[in-house]
PDB file of C-alpha atoms in Angstrom:
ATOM      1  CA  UNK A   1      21.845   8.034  11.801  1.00 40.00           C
ATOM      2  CA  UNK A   2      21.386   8.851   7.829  1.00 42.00           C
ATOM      3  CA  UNK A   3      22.122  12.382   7.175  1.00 43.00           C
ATOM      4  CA  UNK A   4      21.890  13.336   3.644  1.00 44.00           C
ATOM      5  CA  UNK A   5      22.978  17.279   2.644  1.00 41.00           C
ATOM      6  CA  UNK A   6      20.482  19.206   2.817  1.00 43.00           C
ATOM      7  CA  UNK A   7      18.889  21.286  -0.326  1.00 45.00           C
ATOM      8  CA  UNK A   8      17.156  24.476   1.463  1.00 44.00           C
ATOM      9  CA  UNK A   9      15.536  27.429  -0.836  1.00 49.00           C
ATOM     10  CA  UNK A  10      18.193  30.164  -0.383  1.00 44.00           C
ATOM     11  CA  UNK A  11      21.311  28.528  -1.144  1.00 43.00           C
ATOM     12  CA  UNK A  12      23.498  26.335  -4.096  1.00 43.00           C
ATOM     13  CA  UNK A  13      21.718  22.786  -3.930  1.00 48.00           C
ATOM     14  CA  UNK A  14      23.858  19.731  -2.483  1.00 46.00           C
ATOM     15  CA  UNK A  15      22.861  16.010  -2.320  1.00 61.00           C
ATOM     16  CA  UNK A  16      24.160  13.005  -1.044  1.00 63.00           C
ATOM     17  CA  UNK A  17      24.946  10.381  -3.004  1.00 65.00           C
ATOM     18  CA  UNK A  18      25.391   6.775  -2.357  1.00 62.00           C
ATOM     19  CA  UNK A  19      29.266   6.460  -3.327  1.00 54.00           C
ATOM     20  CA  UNK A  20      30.950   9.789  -1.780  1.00 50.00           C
ATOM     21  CA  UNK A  21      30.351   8.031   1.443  1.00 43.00           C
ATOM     22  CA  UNK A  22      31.901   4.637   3.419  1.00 32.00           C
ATOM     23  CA  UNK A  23      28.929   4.939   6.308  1.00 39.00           C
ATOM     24  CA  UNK A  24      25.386   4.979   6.423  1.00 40.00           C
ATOM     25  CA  UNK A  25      24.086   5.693   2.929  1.00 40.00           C
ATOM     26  CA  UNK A  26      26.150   2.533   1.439  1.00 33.00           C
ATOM     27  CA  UNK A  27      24.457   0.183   3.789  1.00 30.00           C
ATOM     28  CA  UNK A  28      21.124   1.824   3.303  1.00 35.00           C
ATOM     29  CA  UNK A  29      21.389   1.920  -0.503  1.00 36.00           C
ATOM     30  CA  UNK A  30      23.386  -0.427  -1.613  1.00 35.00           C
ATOM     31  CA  UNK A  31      22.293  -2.558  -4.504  1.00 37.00           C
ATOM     32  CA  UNK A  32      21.509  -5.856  -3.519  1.00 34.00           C
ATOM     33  CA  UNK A  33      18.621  -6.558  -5.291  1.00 42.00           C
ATOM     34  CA  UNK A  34      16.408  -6.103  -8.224  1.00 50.00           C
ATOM     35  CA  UNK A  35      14.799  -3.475  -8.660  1.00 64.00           C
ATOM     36  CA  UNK A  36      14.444   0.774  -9.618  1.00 79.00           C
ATOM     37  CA  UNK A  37      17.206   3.138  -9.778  1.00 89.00           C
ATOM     38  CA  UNK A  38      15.451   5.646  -7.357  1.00 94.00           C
ATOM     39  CA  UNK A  39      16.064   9.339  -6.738  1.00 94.00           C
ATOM     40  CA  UNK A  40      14.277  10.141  -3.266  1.00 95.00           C
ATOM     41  CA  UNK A  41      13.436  13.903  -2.541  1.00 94.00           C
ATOM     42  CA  UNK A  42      12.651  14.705   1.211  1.00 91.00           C
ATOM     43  CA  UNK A  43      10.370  18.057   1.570  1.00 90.00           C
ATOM     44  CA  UNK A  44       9.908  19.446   4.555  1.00 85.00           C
ATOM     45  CA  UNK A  45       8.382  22.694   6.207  1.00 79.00           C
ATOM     46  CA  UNK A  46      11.043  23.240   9.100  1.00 72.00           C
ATOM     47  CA  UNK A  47      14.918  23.480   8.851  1.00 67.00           C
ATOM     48  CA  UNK A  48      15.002  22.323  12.374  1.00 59.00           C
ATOM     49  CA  UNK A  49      12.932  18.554  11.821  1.00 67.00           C
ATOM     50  CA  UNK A  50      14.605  15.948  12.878  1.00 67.00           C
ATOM     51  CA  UNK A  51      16.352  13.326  10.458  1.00 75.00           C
ATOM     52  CA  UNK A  52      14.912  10.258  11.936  1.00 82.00           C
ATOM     53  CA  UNK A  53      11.886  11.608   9.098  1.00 84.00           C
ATOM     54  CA  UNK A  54      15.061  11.164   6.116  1.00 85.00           C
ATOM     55  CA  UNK A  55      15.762   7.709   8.187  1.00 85.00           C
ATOM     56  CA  UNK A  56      12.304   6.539   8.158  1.00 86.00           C
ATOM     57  CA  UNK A  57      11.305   7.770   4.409  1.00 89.00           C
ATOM     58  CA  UNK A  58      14.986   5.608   3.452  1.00 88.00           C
ATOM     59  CA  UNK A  59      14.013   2.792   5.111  1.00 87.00           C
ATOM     60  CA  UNK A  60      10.281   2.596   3.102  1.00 87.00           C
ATOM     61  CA  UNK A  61      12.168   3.051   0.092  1.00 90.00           C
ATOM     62  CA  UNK A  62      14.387  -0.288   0.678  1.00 88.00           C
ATOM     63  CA  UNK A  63      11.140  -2.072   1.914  1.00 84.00           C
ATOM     64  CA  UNK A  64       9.810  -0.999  -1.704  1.00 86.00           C
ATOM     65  CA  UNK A  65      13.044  -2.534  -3.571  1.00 87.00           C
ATOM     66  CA  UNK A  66      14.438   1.012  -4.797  1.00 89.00           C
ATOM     67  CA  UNK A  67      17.831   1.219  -5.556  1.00 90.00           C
ATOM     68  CA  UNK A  68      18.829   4.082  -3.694  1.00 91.00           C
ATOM     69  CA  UNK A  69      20.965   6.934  -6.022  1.00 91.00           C
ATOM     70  CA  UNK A  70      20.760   9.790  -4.473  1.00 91.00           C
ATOM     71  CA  UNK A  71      18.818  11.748  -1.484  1.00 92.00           C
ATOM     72  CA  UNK A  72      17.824  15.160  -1.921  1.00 92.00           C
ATOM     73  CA  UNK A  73      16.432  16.540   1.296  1.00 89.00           C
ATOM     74  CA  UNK A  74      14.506  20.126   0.220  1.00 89.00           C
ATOM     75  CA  UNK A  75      13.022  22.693   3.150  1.00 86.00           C
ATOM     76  CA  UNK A  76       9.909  24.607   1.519  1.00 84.00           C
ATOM     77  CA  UNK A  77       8.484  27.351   3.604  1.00 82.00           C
ATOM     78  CA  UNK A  78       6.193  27.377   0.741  1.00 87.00           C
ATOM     79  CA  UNK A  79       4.471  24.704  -1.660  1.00 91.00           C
ATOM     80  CA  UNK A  80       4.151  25.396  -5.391  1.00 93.00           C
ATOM     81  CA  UNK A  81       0.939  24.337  -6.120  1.00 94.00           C
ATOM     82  CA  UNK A  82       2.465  22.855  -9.867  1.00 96.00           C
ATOM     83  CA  UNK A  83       4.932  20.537  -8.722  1.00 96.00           C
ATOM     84  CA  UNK A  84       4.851  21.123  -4.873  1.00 95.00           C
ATOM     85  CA  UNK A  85       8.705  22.150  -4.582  1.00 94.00           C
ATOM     86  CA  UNK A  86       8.963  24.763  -7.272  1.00 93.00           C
ATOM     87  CA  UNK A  87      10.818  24.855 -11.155  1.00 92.00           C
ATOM     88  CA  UNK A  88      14.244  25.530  -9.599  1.00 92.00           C
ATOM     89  CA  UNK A  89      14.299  21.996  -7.440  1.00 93.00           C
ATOM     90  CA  UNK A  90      13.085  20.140 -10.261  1.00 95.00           C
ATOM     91  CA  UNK A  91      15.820  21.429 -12.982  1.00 95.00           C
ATOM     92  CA  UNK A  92      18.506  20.217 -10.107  1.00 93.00           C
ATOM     93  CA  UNK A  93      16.391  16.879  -9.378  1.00 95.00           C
ATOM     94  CA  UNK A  94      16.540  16.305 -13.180  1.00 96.00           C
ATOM     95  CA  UNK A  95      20.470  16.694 -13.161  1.00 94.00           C
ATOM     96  CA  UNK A  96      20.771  13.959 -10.808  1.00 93.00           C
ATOM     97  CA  UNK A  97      18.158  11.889 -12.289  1.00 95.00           C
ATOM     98  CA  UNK A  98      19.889  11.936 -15.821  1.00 95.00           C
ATOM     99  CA  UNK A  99      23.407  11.340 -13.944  1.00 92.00           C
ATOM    100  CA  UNK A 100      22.438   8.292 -12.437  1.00 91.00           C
ATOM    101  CA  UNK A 101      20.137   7.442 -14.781  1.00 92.00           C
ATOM    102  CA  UNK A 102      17.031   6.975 -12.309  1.00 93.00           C
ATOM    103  CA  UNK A 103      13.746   5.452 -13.804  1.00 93.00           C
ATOM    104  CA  UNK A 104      12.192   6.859 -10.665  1.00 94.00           C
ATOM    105  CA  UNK A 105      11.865   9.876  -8.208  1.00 96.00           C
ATOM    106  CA  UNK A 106      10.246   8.679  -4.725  1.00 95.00           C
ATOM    107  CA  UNK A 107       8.628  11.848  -3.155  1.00 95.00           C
ATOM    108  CA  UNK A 108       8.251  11.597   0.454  1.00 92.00           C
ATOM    109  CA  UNK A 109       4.869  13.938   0.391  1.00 91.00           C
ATOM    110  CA  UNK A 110       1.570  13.469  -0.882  1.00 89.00           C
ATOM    111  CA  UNK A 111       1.447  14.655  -4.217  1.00 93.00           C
ATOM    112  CA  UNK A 112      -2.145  16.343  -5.996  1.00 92.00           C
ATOM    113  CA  UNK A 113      -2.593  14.231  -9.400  1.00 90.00           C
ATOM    114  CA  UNK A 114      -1.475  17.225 -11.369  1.00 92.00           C
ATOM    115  CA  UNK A 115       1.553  18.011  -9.705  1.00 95.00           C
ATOM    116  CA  UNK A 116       2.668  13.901 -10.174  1.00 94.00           C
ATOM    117  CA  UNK A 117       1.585  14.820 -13.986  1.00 93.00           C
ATOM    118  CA  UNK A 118       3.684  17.862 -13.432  1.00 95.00           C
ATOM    119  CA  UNK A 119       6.756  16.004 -12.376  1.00 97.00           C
ATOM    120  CA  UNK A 120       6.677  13.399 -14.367  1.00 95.00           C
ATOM    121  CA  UNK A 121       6.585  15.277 -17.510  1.00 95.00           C
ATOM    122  CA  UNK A 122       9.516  17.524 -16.196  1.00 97.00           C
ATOM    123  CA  UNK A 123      11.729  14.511 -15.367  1.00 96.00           C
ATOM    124  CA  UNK A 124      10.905  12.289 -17.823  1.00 95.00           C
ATOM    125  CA  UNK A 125      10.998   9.554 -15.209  1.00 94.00           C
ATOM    126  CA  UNK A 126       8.160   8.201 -13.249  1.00 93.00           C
ATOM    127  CA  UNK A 127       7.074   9.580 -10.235  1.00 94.00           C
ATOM    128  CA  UNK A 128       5.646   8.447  -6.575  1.00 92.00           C
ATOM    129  CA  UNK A 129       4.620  10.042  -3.851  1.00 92.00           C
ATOM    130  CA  UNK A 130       4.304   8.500  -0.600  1.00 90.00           C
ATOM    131  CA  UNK A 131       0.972   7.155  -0.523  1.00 88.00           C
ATOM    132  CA  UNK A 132       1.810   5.384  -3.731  1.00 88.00           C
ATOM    133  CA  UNK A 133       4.991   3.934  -1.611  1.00 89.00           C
ATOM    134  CA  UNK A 134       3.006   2.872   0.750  1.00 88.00           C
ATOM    135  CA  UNK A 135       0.774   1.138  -1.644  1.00 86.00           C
ATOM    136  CA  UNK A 136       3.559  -0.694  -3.135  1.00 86.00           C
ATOM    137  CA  UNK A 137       4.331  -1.983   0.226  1.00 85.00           C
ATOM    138  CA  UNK A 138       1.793  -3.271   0.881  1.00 84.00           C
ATOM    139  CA  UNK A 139       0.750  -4.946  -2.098  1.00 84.00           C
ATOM    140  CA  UNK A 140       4.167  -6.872  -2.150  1.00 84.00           C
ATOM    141  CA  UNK A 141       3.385  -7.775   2.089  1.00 83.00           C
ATOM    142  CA  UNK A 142      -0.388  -9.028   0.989  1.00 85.00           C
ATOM    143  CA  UNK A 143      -0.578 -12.660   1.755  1.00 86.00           C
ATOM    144  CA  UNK A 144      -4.015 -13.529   2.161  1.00 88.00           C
ATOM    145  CA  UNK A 145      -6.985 -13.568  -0.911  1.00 88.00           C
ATOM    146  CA  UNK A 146      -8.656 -10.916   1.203  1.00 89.00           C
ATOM    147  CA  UNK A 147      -5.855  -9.287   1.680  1.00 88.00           C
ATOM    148  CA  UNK A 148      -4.694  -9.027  -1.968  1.00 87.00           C
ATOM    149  CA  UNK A 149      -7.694  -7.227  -2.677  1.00 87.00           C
ATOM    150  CA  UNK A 150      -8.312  -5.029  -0.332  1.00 88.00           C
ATOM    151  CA  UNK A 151      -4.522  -3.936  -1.556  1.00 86.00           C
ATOM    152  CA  UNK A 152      -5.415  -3.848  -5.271  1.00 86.00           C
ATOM    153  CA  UNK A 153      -8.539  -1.377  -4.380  1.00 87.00           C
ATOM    154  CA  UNK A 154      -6.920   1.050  -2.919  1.00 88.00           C
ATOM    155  CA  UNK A 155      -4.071   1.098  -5.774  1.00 83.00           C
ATOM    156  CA  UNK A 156      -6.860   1.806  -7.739  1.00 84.00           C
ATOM    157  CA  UNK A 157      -8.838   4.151  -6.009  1.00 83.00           C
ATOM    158  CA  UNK A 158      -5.386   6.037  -5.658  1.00 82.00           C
ATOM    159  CA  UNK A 159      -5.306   5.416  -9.772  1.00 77.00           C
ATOM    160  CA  UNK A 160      -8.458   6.541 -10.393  1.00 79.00           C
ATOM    161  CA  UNK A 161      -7.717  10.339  -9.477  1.00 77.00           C
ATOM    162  CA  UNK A 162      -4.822  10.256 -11.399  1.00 74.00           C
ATOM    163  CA  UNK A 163      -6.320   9.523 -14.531  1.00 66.00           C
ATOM    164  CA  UNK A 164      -6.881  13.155 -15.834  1.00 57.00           C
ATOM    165  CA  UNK A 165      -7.238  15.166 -19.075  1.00 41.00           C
ATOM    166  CA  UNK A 166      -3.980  16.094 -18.447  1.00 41.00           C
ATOM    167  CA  UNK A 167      -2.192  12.729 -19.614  1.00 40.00           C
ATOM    168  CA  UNK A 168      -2.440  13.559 -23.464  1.00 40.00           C
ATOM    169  CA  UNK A 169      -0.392  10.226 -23.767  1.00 40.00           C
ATOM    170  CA  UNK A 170      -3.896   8.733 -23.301  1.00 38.00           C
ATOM    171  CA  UNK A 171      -6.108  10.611 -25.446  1.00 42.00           C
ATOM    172  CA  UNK A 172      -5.846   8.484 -28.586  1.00 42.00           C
ATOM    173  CA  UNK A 173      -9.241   8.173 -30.417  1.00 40.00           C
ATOM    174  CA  UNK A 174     -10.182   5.039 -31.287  1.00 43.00           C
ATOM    175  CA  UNK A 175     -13.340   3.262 -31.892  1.00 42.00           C
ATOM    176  CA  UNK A 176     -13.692  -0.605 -30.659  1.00 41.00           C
ATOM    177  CA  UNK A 177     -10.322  -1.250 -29.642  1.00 41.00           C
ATOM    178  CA  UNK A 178      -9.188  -5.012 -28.818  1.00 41.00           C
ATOM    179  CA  UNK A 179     -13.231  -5.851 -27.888  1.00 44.00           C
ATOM    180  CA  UNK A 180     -13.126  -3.376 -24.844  1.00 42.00           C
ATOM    181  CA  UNK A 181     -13.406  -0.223 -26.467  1.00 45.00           C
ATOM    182  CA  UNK A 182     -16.691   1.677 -26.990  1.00 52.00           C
ATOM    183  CA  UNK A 183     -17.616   3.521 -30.017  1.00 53.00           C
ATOM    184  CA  UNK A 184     -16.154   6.702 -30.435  1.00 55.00           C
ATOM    185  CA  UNK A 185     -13.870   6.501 -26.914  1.00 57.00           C
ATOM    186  CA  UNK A 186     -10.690   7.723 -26.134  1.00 67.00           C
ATOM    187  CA  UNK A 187      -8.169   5.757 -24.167  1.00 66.00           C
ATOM    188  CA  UNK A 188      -8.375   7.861 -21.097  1.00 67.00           C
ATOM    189  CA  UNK A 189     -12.256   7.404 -21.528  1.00 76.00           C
ATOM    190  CA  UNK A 190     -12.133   4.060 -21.568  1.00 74.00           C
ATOM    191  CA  UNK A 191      -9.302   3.704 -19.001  1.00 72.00           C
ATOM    192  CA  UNK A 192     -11.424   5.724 -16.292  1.00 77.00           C
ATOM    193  CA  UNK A 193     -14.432   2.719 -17.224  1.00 80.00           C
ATOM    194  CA  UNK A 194     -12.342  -0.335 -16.863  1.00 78.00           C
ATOM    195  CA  UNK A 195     -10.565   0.876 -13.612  1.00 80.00           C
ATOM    196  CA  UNK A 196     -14.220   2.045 -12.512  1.00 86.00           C
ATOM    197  CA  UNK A 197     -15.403  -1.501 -13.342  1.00 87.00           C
ATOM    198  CA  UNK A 198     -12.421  -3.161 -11.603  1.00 86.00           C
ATOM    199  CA  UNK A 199     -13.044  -1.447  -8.358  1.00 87.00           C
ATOM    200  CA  UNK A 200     -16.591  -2.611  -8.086  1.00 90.00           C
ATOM    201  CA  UNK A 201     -16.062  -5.783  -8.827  1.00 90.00           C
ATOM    202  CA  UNK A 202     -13.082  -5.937  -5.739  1.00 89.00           C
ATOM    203  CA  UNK A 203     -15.589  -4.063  -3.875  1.00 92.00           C
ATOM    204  CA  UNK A 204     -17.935  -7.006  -4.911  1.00 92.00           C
ATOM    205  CA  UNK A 205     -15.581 -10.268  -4.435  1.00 91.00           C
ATOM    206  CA  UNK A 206     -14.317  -8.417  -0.935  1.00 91.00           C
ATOM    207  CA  UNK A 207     -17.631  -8.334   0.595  1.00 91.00           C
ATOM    208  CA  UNK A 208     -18.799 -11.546  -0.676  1.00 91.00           C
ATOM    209  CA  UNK A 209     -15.079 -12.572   1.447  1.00 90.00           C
ATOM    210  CA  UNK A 210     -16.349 -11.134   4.364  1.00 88.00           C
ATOM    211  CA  UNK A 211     -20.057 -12.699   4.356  1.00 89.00           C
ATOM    212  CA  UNK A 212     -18.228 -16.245   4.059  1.00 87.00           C
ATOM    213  CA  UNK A 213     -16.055 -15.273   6.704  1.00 85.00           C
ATOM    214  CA  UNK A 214     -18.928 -14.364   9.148  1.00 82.00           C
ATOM    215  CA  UNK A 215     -20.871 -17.654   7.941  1.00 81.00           C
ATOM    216  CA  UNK A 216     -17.989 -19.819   8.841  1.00 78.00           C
ATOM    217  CA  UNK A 217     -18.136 -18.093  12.633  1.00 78.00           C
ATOM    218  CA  UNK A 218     -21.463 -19.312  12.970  1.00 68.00           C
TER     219      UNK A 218
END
């Protein structure tokens, strides 16, 4: 049974880390592979859940390819609605983010696209909540053509509300850039198109995939 420290509002944070232990966080994190140097925060509602939650959210991390740092486990009896776990947890997230120098925090909680803006901007790392885990998941477990793009839409669809005013990043001005680029659009602007374009075309090639499929059971 994994059993990181836990991080609770009311008291000094601790975390668990993958070397100040000789059982069950070195076999779960160990780097074998390839792959992100991943900080994974936990939230939860309830002081009293039950780890196999911790065991489970470690386990889709692996599946993903993270390289497991640290595990921060944080009990919320309220959500900040600008980065979901409030300023405090962040400033001790981004300590052990810049220790281990993590490219990536894993959040095991759906995330609204600002507060993944939020985040990201605060840790200077990138950022993924668990639907986004998911995704990844399953886009590395897609075998089949149909598969593979029924995968790809949804990583869009999931893009597609991300792409806000808020990612200043993307709000160069430019006029006809590299022949995709209409006159006068910013990057976000054209960004939002081409990932609008993208989806129906998968929506497109997937159904087309389907009609073959029913033809050939006739």
């Amino acid at each position: 049974m994994f059993e990181p420290a836990v991080v609770v509002d009311d008291e000094p944070s601790r975390v668990f880390r993958k070397n100040e232990s000789k059982d069950g966080f070195l076999s779960v994190g160990a780097h074998t592979s390839d792959g992100d140097r991943a900080v994974l925060v936990h939230v939860r509602s309830r002081k009293d859940e039950s780890s196999e939650a911790v065991d489970e959210f470690v386990e889709l991390a692996r599946s993903a390819g993270a390289l497991i740092e640290v595990v921060i486990v944080v009990t919320r009896t309220q959500f900040d609605a600008r980065t979901l776990i409030g300023s405090g947890k962040v400033e001790e997230i981004l300590r052990e983010v810049e220790a281990c120098q993590a490219g990536l925090v894993i959040v095991n909680h759906d995330l609204s696209p600002s507060q993944e803006r939020n985040l990201e901007k605060m840790l200077s790392c990138r950022v993924l909540d668990r639907a986004g885990l998911i995704l990844d998941i399953f886009a590395q477990r897609a075998r089949s053509h149909e598969g593979k793009l029924q995968v790809e839409l949804a990583q869009l669809q999931h893009l597609s509300t991300r792409l806000v005013r808020g990612w200043t990043h993307l709000e160069r001005q430019g006029g006809g850039g590299i022949g995709m680029r209409g006159p006068g659009e910013t990057q976000l602007e054209t960004d939002r198109r081409l990932v609008a374009l993208r989806i129906a075309q998968l929506k497109r090639r997937l159904e087309k995939v389907r009609s073959q499929r029913q033809e050939g059971r006739k």
